[in-house]
Coordinates of C-alpha atoms in Angstrom, one line a residue:
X1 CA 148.5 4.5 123.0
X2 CA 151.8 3.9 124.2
X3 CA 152.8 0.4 125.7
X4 CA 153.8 1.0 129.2
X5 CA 154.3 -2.1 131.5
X6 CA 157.0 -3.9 133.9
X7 CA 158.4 -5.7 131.5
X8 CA 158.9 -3.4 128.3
X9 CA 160.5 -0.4 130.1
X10 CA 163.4 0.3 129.2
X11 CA 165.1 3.3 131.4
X12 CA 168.4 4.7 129.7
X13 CA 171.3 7.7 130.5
X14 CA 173.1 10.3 129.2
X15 CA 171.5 10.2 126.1
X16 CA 170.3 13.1 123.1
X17 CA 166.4 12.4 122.3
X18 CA 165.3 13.1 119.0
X19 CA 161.7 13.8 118.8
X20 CA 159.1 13.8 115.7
X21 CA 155.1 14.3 116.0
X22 CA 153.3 12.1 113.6
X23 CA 149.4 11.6 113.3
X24 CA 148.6 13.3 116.8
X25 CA 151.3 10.9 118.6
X26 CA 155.2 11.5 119.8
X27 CA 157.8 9.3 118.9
X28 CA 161.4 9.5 119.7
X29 CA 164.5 8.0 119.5
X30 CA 167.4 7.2 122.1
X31 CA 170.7 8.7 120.5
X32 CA 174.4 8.6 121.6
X33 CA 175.4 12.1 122.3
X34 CA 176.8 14.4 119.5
X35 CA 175.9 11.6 117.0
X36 CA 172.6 12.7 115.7
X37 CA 174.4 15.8 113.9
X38 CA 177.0 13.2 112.8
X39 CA 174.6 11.3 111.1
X40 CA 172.6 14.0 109.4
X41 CA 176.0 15.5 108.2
X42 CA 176.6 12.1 106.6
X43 CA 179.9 11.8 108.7
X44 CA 178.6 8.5 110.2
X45 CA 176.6 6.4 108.4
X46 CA 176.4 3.7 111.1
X47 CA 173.0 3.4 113.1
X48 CA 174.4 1.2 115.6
X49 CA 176.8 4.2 116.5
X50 CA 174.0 6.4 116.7
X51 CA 171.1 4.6 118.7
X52 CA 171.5 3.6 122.2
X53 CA 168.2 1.6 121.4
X54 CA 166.8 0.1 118.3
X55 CA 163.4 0.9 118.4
X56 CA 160.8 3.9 119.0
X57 CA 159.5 5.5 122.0
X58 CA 156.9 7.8 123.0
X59 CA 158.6 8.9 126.1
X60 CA 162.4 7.9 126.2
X61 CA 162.8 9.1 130.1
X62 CA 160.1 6.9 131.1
X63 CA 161.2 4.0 128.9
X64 CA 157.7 3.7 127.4
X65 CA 158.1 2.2 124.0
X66 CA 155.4 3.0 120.7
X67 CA 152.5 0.7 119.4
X68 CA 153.6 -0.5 116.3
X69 CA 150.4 -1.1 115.1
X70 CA 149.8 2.6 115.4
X71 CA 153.4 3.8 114.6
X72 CA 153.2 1.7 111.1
X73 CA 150.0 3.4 110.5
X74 CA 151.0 7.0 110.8
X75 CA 154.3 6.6 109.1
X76 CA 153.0 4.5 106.1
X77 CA 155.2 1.9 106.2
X78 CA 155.9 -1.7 108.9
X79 CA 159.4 -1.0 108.0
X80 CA 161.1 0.1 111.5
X81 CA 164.7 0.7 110.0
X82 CA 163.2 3.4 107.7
X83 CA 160.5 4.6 110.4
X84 CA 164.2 5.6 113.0
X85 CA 165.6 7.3 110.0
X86 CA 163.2 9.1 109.1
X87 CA 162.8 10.4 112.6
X88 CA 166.5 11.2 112.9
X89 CA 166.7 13.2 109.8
X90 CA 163.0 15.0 110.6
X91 CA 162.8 15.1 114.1
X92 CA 164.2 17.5 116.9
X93 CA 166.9 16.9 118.6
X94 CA 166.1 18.0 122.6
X95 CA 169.7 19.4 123.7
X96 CA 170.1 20.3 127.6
X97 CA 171.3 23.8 128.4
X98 CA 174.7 22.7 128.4
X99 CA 174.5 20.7 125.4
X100 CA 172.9 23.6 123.6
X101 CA 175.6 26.2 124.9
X102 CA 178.6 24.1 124.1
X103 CA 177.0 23.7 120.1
X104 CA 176.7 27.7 120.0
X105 CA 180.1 28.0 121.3
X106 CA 181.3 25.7 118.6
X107 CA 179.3 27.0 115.7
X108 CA 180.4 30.5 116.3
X109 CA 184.0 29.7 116.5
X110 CA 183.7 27.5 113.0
X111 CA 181.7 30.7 111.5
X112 CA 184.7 33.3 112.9
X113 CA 187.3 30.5 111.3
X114 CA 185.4 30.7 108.1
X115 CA 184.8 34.2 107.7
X116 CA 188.9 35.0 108.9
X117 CA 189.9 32.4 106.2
X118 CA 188.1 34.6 103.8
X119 CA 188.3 38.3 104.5
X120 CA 190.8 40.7 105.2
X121 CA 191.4 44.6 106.4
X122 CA 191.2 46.5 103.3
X123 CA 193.4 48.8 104.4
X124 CA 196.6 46.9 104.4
X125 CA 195.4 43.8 102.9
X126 CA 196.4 41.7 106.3
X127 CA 194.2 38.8 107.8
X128 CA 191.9 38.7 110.7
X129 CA 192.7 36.4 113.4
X130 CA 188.9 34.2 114.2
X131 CA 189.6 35.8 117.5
X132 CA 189.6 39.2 116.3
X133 CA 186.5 38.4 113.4
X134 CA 184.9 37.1 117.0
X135 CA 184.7 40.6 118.5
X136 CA 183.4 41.7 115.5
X137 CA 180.7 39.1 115.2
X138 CA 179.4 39.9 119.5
X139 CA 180.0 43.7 118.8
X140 CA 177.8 43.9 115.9
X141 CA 175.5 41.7 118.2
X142 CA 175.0 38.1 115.8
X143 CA 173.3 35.7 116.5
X144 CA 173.8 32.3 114.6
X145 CA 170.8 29.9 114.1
X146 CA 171.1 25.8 115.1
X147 CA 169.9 24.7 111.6
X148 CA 172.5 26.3 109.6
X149 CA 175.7 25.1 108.5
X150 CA 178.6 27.4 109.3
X151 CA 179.3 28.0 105.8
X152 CA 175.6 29.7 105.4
X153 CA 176.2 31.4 108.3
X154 CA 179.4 32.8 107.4
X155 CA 178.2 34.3 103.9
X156 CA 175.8 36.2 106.0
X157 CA 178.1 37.2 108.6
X158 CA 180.3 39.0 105.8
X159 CA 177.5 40.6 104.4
X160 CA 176.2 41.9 107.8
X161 CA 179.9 43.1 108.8
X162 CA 180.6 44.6 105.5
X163 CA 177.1 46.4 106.0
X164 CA 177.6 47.5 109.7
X165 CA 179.2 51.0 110.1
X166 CA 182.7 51.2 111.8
X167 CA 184.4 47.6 110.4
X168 CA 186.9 47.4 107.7
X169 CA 186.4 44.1 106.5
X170 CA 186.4 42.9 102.8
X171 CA 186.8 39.5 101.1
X172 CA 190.3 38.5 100.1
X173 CA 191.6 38.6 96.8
X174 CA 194.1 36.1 95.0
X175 CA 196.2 36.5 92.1
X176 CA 194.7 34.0 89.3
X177 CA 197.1 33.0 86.3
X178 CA 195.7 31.4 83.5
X179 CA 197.3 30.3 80.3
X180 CA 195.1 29.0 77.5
X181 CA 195.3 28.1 73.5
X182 CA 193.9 31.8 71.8
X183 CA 192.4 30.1 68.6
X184 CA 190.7 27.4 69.7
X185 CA 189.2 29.2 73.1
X186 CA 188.0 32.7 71.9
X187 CA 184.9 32.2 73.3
X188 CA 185.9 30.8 76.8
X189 CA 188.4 34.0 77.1
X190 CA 185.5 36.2 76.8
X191 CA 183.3 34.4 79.3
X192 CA 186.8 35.0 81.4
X193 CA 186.7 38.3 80.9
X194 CA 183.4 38.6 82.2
X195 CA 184.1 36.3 85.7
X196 CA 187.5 38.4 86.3
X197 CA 187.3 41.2 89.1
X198 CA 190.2 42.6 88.6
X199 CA 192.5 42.4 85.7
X200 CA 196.5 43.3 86.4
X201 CA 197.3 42.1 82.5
X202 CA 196.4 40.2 79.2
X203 CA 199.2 39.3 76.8
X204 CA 199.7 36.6 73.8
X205 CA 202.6 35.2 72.3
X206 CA 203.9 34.2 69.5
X207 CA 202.7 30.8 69.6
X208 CA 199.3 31.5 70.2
X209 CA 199.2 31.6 73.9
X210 CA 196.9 33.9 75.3
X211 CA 197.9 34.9 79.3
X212 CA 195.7 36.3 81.7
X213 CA 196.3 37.7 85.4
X214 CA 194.1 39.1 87.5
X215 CA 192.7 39.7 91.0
X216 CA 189.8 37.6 91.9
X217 CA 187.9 36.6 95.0
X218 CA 189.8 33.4 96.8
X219 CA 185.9 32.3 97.6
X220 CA 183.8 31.2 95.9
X221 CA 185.9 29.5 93.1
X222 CA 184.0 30.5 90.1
X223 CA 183.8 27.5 87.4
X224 CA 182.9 28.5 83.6
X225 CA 180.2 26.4 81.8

């Protein structure tokens, strides 16, 4: 049962409300807005820049504040530091319509930047502007999901425009150079070999160099092991 009297109500503003269920109960947390997703992203590791309030509620908009007797019991543990983050990393952040429009907004325009910064027209090799990869992305109808990263998003996004009929779109290719030491590397030059899309030429000189160009894709970066 949730405390709810005179004197511990505590009414706050303009605030994000992160929200976990737990043993049959709701608790949530008072956050600064556009900090929660900071934190989770590790960009700020500072609670105090996160929570407008240390402590737990069960209804933020009504100020009522948790029993801790029942909160330890449900979450295992009387420590209240490690109780708030594990509801910020587990719970749900409530976003109003704007809120929720504006993150869209954003994450589509990070997923366009990605995907530009990656493909090109096959058929003259030239970029895509974001704004141009951002008709493609509302023509072919996509629709991007909250809990992704953009970088998830955008290895899909290629596939699906790659896929769809009527886009020339295909992932850029750079010119890789490598130079290594033939005798001592035979077997890392044939793992090479094997990671190369596209080779333009392999030579070796008289000093035992053996040189290797060829066209591979600019992402991923492919590392030998």
């Amino acid at each position: 049962m949730a405390l709810f009297t005179p004197t511990n109500q505590k009414r706050l503003t303009n605030i994000s409300v992160v929200r976990l269920k737990k043993g049959g109960n709701r608790y949530e947390l008072a956050c600064y807005p556009n900090k929660v997703q900071a934190w989770r992203d590790k960009l700020e590791t500072n609670l105090d820049e996160v929570l407008q309030a240390h402590c737990v509620f069960t209804n933020v908009s009504k100020g009522q504040f948790a029993n801790k007797k029942e909160m330890y019991v449900h979450f295992c543990t009387e420590d209240e530091r490690q109780i708030i983050k594990t509801i910020l990393e587990h719970g749900e952040l409530q976003l109003t319509e704007k809120e929720r429009l504006v993150g869209q907004q954003a994450l589509f325009r990070d997923v366009a930047k990605i995907v530009s910064e990656r493909c090109v027209n096959p058929e003259n090799n030239r970029a895509y502007t974001v704004t141009m990869i951002e008709k493609m992305m509302k023509d072919c109808h996509i629709s991007l999901k909250a809990n992704k990263s953009a970088k998830q998003h955008a290895l899909e996004v290629i596939k699906q425009l790659r896929s769809a009929p009527g886009f020339k779109i295909a992932p850029s290719m750079m010119e890789v150079n490598i130079t290594i030491q033939k005798d001592s590397c035979e077997p890392v030059i044939e793992r090479l070999l094997q990671l190369c899309n596209d080779i333009i030429q392999q030579s070796e000189s008289s000093d035992g160099l053996y040189d290797l160009v060829s066209l591979d894709l600019s992402s991923p970066i492919k590392f030998i092991t």
